[in-house]
Structures are given as structure tokens and as C-alpha cells.
């Protein structure tokens, strides 16, 4: 079992006379900044003046400033704006204020690991990454608990980077649940792998391929939608609550036998080979380069793929069927 760190392993006092700039007030920014504030720490939220978040952060009772002002005043700067814009904002508004002794913090390692942000050598660079969405980071904190987080140290110029990171984790409530140490490399590469191969990419492709297989064989698209997409949530909820064992326990014996014997024929040697190739492209930086260029050229591939996906039959059928489901949030 990996070593876990908790509140008792952290000292909030190391942040007592410091100022923390949380850049961004979106999912993570709103959760983390409010928790830090409620932990009695000095927080400034760094934002753009004309953006929607400015009012929201003020309304939440926080001190708000431009990104540059916040970065200038702060000892610890936490980057919680979308990953693809971090480099520009960093270069224009943050880098000029990074003096020796400051700490630059992230909740995802992409920009550091793939050299989009290259910080000066005399500052600390760390990651505190909650393993859950911002609203849960906030809600669990107000309930006296927290969401577990990853801690990583990339640069330790002061010799106190770990102490700062653990205190930050305590401030957002994460150390109540547990903190696991990792590296920027491990966090970034496994995060990209998970979302490409399994969670988003693999899952969406599996849904579409099984739907198409049924429809091409002459079954009604509506029935295919229920079987290949709709019911996935029930299965994932069981896995989430109690691992694969709970899911196998709750489904029928027919589903258990069929699933256990046929599953490995679907995700087979060929699929495993494709997974290894995807991992290699992440590790050697090819994916990162492709994604950065995609952003710099106004998302030509992403826009085209989104359009194609939107026109897929499963999306049209799904829209009609979901309109019959009164319990779902309005689209
Ligand atoms: P969001 O997309 O929710 O961030 C939006 C915020 O960024 C808004 O407050 C927005 O302000 C602000 N923003 C956008 N552009 C600028 C700009 N040019 N200058 C200043 N502020 C700007 O980000 P997330 O919270 O999803 O992600 C933040 C980081 O956390 C990322 O590194 C991500 O990988 C990581 N992470 C995210 C998780 C999640 O649950 N979403 C989970 C774990 C890690 P405005 O209103 O002005 O647009
Ligand atoms: Mg992830």
C-alpha cells in the first residue's frame, strides 16, 4: 500500500503569514480558494477584470485582483485556469513577478512536464491536485471532510517545498482524506493515458462501436441506445462504489458469465497493443506537441471531430430518448 499523508503530517502555520494567489475561479479555483480562505489563510483570487468569475469571486467574499497584481503580492501562486491558456497567462502576467522564494503550484502537471511553462530555477514548483471536481472539493470541506489529493515536488529551491505543499493540501481539506506523493511525470502521463484510453476515449469509442454493431445488424437504434449507452451508468456506479467485485455481484449470472468470458475477446491483444502505442506517444511527447499545436492553430481537428460526433446517430436517438427521462437534468 502506498504511503498516505494526513492533517497530522502538515503544519498550516507555514502559510500563516503568507499570501496565496489562486489564479482562476472555475471548477478548481472556486473550490480551493474558498477552502483556503475558510482555513484562515490569506487568499487573493487572480482574474481578468471583464470576466464572469470576477463578480462570482467577490460575491463569495474573497479578495479579487488582476492576475498580475495577485501574482505580485503572493508568496504562493496556484494556477487554476484551463491548461491550454496557462502558458500565455504565465508569460504575460505571472513570470515577471516570480521572485526567489516564491512557490508556483499546479493541480495538473501538463505544462511543466511538457515544457510549456519553464519557471526560473530559484523558485519552488509543486503540485497539489485534488482527485475530484471542484464542487466536491468545496462540499466535502464544508462537511468537515475532504477529497484526496496528489502531491508532487518538481523544484525545491527553498528546501521547504514539501512543507508548503502539505500545508496547502491541509488548507484545502485534502489532507483530511489523504495525500499521496507522486511526480509531475507520473501524474501527467497517467492522467493523459486514463482519459485517452479508458475514461473518455476508450469508453466513447466502445459505446459507439457496440451501438453501430447492433444497428448495422438490423436492431432498432432506440433499443441499441438503451443497451449500449444508457445502462452504462448503472454499471459504472456499482464499480465506483465497490470495485469490479460489487458489479459482478449485482448483475445476473448470465451477465457475469458472458461478461467475464467475452470481455477479454473484445479488449484483446490488438487493443492492448494500441494502448501501449498510446502510452508511448504520451511518454515521448508526441501527443503533447500535437495538442499544443492544435490549440495554436484554432482547434481545426477538435472542431471537426466534435461536429462529426454531434451528427452521429447515437446522439440524435439519445436526445429523443432522454427527453422521456424526467429525472435527468434539462439539456
Ligand atoms: P476552469 O475551466 O474551470 O477555469 C475557468 C477559470 O479560469 C474561470 O475563473 C475563468 O475566468 C478563468 N480564466 C480563463 N481564462 C483566463 C484568463 N485569460 N485570465 C484569467 N483567468 C482566466 O478550470 P478547471 O478548474 O477545470 O482546471 C484548472 C486546473 O485544475 C487545470 O490545470 C486542470 O487540469 C486542473 N484540474 C481540474 C479538475 C476539475 O475538476 N476540473 C480536477 C483536477 C485538476 P473567466 O470567468 O474570466 O473566464
Ligand atoms: Mg484526469
XYZ file of C-alpha atoms and ligand atoms in Angstrom:
380
model
C 0.000 0.000 0.000
C 1.289 3.454 -0.924
C 2.204 5.847 1.887
C -0.554 8.343 2.718
C -0.152 11.675 4.472
C -2.786 13.341 6.617
C -3.530 16.532 8.574
C -1.162 15.433 11.352
C 1.710 15.390 8.819
C 1.084 19.014 7.811
C 1.607 22.348 9.533
C -0.753 25.117 8.456
C 1.392 27.684 10.279
C 3.949 27.706 7.450
C 1.297 29.529 5.383
C 0.100 31.834 8.171
C 2.000 34.980 7.225
C 1.972 34.232 3.526
C -0.328 35.264 0.718
C -1.763 32.701 -1.660
C -2.885 33.770 -5.134
C -5.382 31.385 -6.661
C -5.433 32.139 -10.394
C -8.892 31.303 -11.755
C -12.274 30.857 -10.119
C -13.688 27.979 -12.158
C -14.178 24.408 -11.006
C -10.961 24.026 -9.008
C -10.310 27.726 -8.377
C -13.642 28.317 -6.646
C -13.313 25.193 -4.511
C -9.704 25.622 -3.473
C -9.769 29.391 -2.852
C -12.861 29.272 -0.612
C -11.459 26.354 1.385
C -8.122 28.129 1.905
C -9.966 31.272 2.986
C -12.118 29.314 5.447
C -8.933 27.692 6.796
C -7.902 31.199 7.883
C -5.291 31.818 5.175
C -4.702 34.998 3.146
C -6.115 34.409 -0.309
C -6.271 36.646 -3.368
C -8.109 35.382 -6.420
C -6.366 36.444 -9.646
C -8.707 37.033 -12.585
C -9.368 39.174 -15.643
C -11.487 42.199 -14.890
C -14.097 41.714 -17.624
C -14.637 38.001 -16.990
C -17.694 36.410 -15.382
C -15.681 34.968 -12.481
C -14.683 38.384 -11.123
C -18.175 39.054 -9.744
C -18.604 35.480 -8.540
C -15.385 35.549 -6.514
C -16.305 38.928 -4.988
C -19.751 37.604 -4.135
C -18.127 34.668 -2.349
C -16.443 37.240 -0.096
C -12.932 36.849 -1.464
C -10.325 39.462 -2.324
C -10.051 39.751 -6.104
C -7.281 41.305 -8.205
C -5.889 41.084 -11.715
C -3.660 38.078 -12.321
C -0.554 40.288 -12.379
C -1.439 42.064 -9.113
C -2.240 38.786 -7.383
C 0.990 37.180 -8.604
C 2.977 40.207 -7.458
C 1.571 40.159 -3.931
C 1.579 36.411 -3.436
C 4.153 34.025 -1.987
C 2.312 31.011 -3.393
C 0.655 31.106 -6.804
C -1.763 28.318 -7.669
C -2.556 28.020 -11.423
C -6.198 27.095 -11.806
C -7.113 28.353 -15.243
C -7.589 25.988 -18.226
C -4.379 24.141 -19.113
C -4.238 25.363 -22.710
C -4.152 29.062 -21.737
C -1.795 28.736 -18.758
C 1.333 29.329 -20.828
C 0.204 32.691 -22.228
C -1.108 33.965 -18.901
C 2.038 32.747 -17.163
C 4.363 34.521 -19.588
C 2.478 37.814 -19.671
C 1.243 38.192 -16.109
C 2.985 35.813 -13.754
C 6.603 35.266 -14.824
C 7.563 38.955 -14.291
C 6.624 38.604 -10.608
C 8.336 35.302 -9.792
C 10.997 36.307 -7.339
C 13.277 33.976 -5.419
C 11.482 32.274 -2.530
C 8.052 32.127 -4.201
C 6.161 28.936 -4.936
C 4.410 28.133 -8.197
C 1.726 25.480 -7.776
C -0.404 23.419 -10.165
C -3.261 20.926 -9.999
C -2.145 19.177 -13.191
C 1.386 18.627 -14.469
C 0.983 19.045 -18.239
C 2.529 22.496 -18.712
C 5.538 21.840 -16.518
C 6.203 18.275 -17.630
C 5.963 19.136 -21.324
C 7.958 22.370 -21.045
C 5.162 24.804 -21.878
C 5.990 26.673 -18.697
C 9.665 26.869 -17.764
C 9.936 28.530 -14.355
C 13.077 30.196 -13.012
C 15.364 27.897 -11.007
C 15.198 29.865 -7.750
C 11.503 29.249 -7.002
C 9.693 26.172 -5.717
C 7.418 24.347 -8.154
C 4.876 21.944 -6.711
C 1.594 20.236 -7.472
C -1.393 19.741 -5.205
C -4.039 18.005 -7.290
C -7.379 17.044 -5.757
C -8.688 13.802 -7.232
C -12.197 15.115 -7.712
C -14.120 18.018 -9.244
C -14.067 21.445 -7.607
C -17.632 21.348 -6.325
C -16.791 18.187 -4.380
C -13.582 19.773 -3.041
C -15.790 22.550 -1.678
C -18.741 20.459 -0.486
C -16.693 17.856 1.397
C -14.687 20.646 3.069
C -17.836 22.314 4.400
C -18.923 18.895 5.705
C -15.686 18.510 7.648
C -14.086 16.062 5.224
C -12.103 16.440 2.011
C -11.185 14.983 -1.378
C -7.868 13.053 -1.525
C -5.077 14.786 -3.414
C -1.768 14.098 -5.112
C 1.344 15.995 -4.059
C 4.412 16.378 -6.264
C 7.595 18.395 -5.980
C 9.240 19.494 -9.231
C 11.655 22.092 -7.902
C 12.683 22.576 -4.291
C 14.808 25.718 -4.308
C 13.911 26.691 -0.736
C 14.215 23.239 0.787
C 10.662 23.728 2.089
C 8.604 22.799 -0.956
C 7.151 19.668 0.657
C 6.172 21.528 3.792
C 4.433 24.189 1.688
C 2.652 21.556 -0.393
C 1.407 19.608 2.626
C 0.201 22.820 4.290
C -1.637 23.777 1.096
C -3.214 20.310 0.972
C -4.329 20.782 4.564
C -5.714 24.237 3.760
C -7.986 22.890 1.017
C -9.108 19.977 3.201
C -7.392 17.296 1.136
C -5.143 16.093 3.962
C -8.264 15.137 5.929
C -8.903 12.469 3.292
C -5.276 11.616 2.485
C -2.416 12.838 0.307
C -0.392 10.548 -1.965
C 3.005 11.593 -3.259
C 3.692 11.373 -6.981
C 5.808 13.147 -9.607
C 4.802 15.612 -12.335
C 5.779 12.924 -14.854
C 3.646 10.205 -13.308
C 0.602 12.421 -12.729
C 0.696 13.901 -16.234
C 1.331 10.690 -18.138
C -1.181 8.555 -16.235
C -3.812 11.315 -16.403
C -3.469 11.580 -20.186
C -3.411 7.791 -20.543
C -6.564 7.351 -18.469
C -8.566 9.951 -20.345
C -7.442 8.748 -23.790
C -7.526 5.001 -23.393
C -10.115 4.252 -20.779
C -12.309 7.041 -19.397
C -13.157 9.354 -22.279
C -11.601 7.909 -25.425
C -11.929 4.186 -24.875
C -15.352 4.485 -23.336
C -16.850 6.696 -26.063
C -15.415 4.500 -28.810
C -16.692 1.342 -27.161
C -20.198 2.811 -26.843
C -20.279 3.906 -30.478
C -18.822 0.679 -31.847
C -21.242 -1.550 -29.943
C -24.192 0.695 -30.880
C -23.172 0.613 -34.554
C -22.753 -3.165 -34.465
C -26.317 -3.643 -33.259
C -27.836 -1.083 -35.628
C -25.964 -2.488 -38.635
C -27.326 -5.917 -37.719
C -30.858 -4.535 -38.032
C -31.820 -3.845 -34.409
C -33.758 -0.678 -33.543
C -31.448 2.242 -32.669
C -33.569 3.104 -29.613
C -33.108 -0.375 -28.164
C -29.409 -0.272 -29.026
C -29.079 3.074 -27.224
C -30.519 1.678 -24.002
C -28.305 -1.398 -24.077
C -25.002 0.206 -25.070
C -25.123 3.718 -23.574
C -27.912 4.270 -21.085
C -27.199 1.286 -18.864
C -23.521 2.067 -18.590
C -24.206 4.406 -15.676
C -25.697 1.639 -13.528
C -22.623 -0.484 -14.132
C -20.133 2.325 -13.504
C -21.916 3.348 -10.281
C -21.535 -0.203 -8.947
C -17.846 -0.323 -9.906
C -17.295 3.112 -8.349
C -18.894 2.059 -5.076
C -17.397 -1.375 -4.627
C -14.898 -2.185 -7.334
C -15.433 -4.734 -10.082
C -16.470 -7.291 -7.432
C -19.594 -5.340 -6.494
C -20.594 -5.009 -10.145
C -20.200 -8.756 -10.810
C -22.157 -9.489 -7.638
C -25.110 -7.297 -8.629
C -25.526 -8.292 -12.273
C -27.229 -11.539 -13.310
C -25.287 -14.787 -13.587
C -25.817 -14.623 -17.337
C -24.239 -11.168 -17.443
C -21.400 -12.272 -15.184
C -20.559 -15.379 -17.217
C -20.937 -13.630 -20.583
C -19.064 -10.561 -19.434
C -16.146 -12.444 -17.946
C -15.670 -14.761 -20.904
C -16.353 -12.342 -23.781
C -14.856 -9.131 -22.365
C -11.237 -10.237 -22.907
C -12.045 -11.102 -26.530
C -13.212 -7.506 -27.099
C -10.329 -5.812 -25.296
C -7.846 -8.281 -26.776
C -4.157 -8.402 -27.703
C -4.735 -5.921 -30.507
C -6.394 -3.447 -28.144
C -3.570 -3.863 -25.633
C -1.074 -3.141 -28.398
C -2.986 0.059 -29.222
C -2.912 1.022 -25.530
C 0.867 0.596 -25.459
C 1.198 2.762 -28.547
C -0.978 5.465 -26.985
C 1.191 5.364 -23.860
C 4.381 5.605 -25.920
C 3.037 8.691 -27.738
C 2.289 10.278 -24.381
C 5.711 9.409 -22.956
C 7.708 10.640 -25.952
C 5.870 13.978 -26.054
C 4.253 13.435 -29.449
C 0.741 13.782 -28.056
C 1.638 16.925 -26.126
C 3.156 18.529 -29.212
C 0.120 17.646 -31.309
C -2.274 19.068 -28.706
C -0.306 22.288 -28.212
C -0.177 22.867 -31.989
C -3.902 22.118 -32.210
C -4.528 24.926 -29.718
C -2.237 27.351 -31.523
C -3.989 26.723 -34.848
C -7.518 27.385 -33.538
C -8.547 23.737 -32.930
C -9.095 22.531 -36.527
C -9.153 18.823 -35.631
C -11.170 19.163 -32.452
C -13.807 21.298 -34.150
C -14.178 18.804 -36.998
C -14.364 15.804 -34.689
C -16.898 17.498 -32.414
C -19.076 18.229 -35.457
C -18.855 14.636 -36.698
C -19.637 13.233 -33.275
C -22.598 15.582 -32.943
C -24.042 14.186 -36.177
C -23.676 10.557 -35.084
C -26.949 8.613 -34.956
C -26.454 7.707 -31.299
C -26.545 11.397 -30.363
C -29.785 12.032 -32.272
C -31.502 8.956 -30.861
C -30.185 9.786 -27.388
C -31.614 13.298 -27.459
C -35.101 11.962 -28.184
C -34.918 9.223 -25.585
C -33.508 11.440 -22.847
C -36.484 13.789 -23.338
C -38.589 10.907 -21.949
C -36.499 10.693 -18.781
C -37.989 13.151 -16.318
C -35.223 12.565 -13.753
C -32.410 13.848 -15.938
C -31.209 17.484 -15.769
C -32.559 19.622 -18.648
C -30.214 19.695 -21.656
P -11.818 26.035 -15.437
O -12.045 25.835 -16.893
O -12.988 25.796 -14.540
O -11.252 27.539 -15.218
C -12.027 28.613 -15.521
C -11.486 29.817 -14.799
O -10.335 30.322 -15.480
C -12.505 30.921 -14.739
O -12.482 31.540 -13.484
C -12.019 31.864 -15.827
O -12.378 33.201 -15.580
C -10.521 31.724 -15.653
N -9.806 32.186 -16.834
C -9.930 31.752 -18.096
N -9.131 32.453 -18.908
C -8.486 33.363 -18.127
C -7.532 34.398 -18.386
N -7.061 34.598 -19.614
N -7.090 35.131 -17.341
C -7.554 34.899 -16.101
N -8.465 33.947 -15.797
C -8.914 33.198 -16.796
O -10.545 25.211 -14.977
P -10.525 23.889 -14.068
O -10.820 24.280 -12.663
O -11.294 22.804 -14.719
O -8.979 23.487 -14.201
C -7.969 24.242 -13.568
C -6.751 23.339 -13.378
O -7.094 22.286 -12.475
C -6.252 22.674 -14.643
O -4.865 22.552 -14.564
C -6.898 21.282 -14.584
O -6.175 20.301 -15.292
C -6.831 21.028 -13.093
N -7.786 20.060 -12.561
C -9.126 20.215 -12.834
C -10.049 19.362 -12.280
C -11.514 19.631 -12.433
O -12.272 19.102 -11.644
N -11.975 20.439 -13.393
C -9.638 18.216 -11.457
C -8.220 18.207 -11.137
C -7.348 19.085 -11.717
P -13.453 33.983 -16.512
O -14.752 33.921 -15.788
O -12.880 35.359 -16.575
O -13.494 33.281 -17.826
Mg -7.674 13.236 -15.023
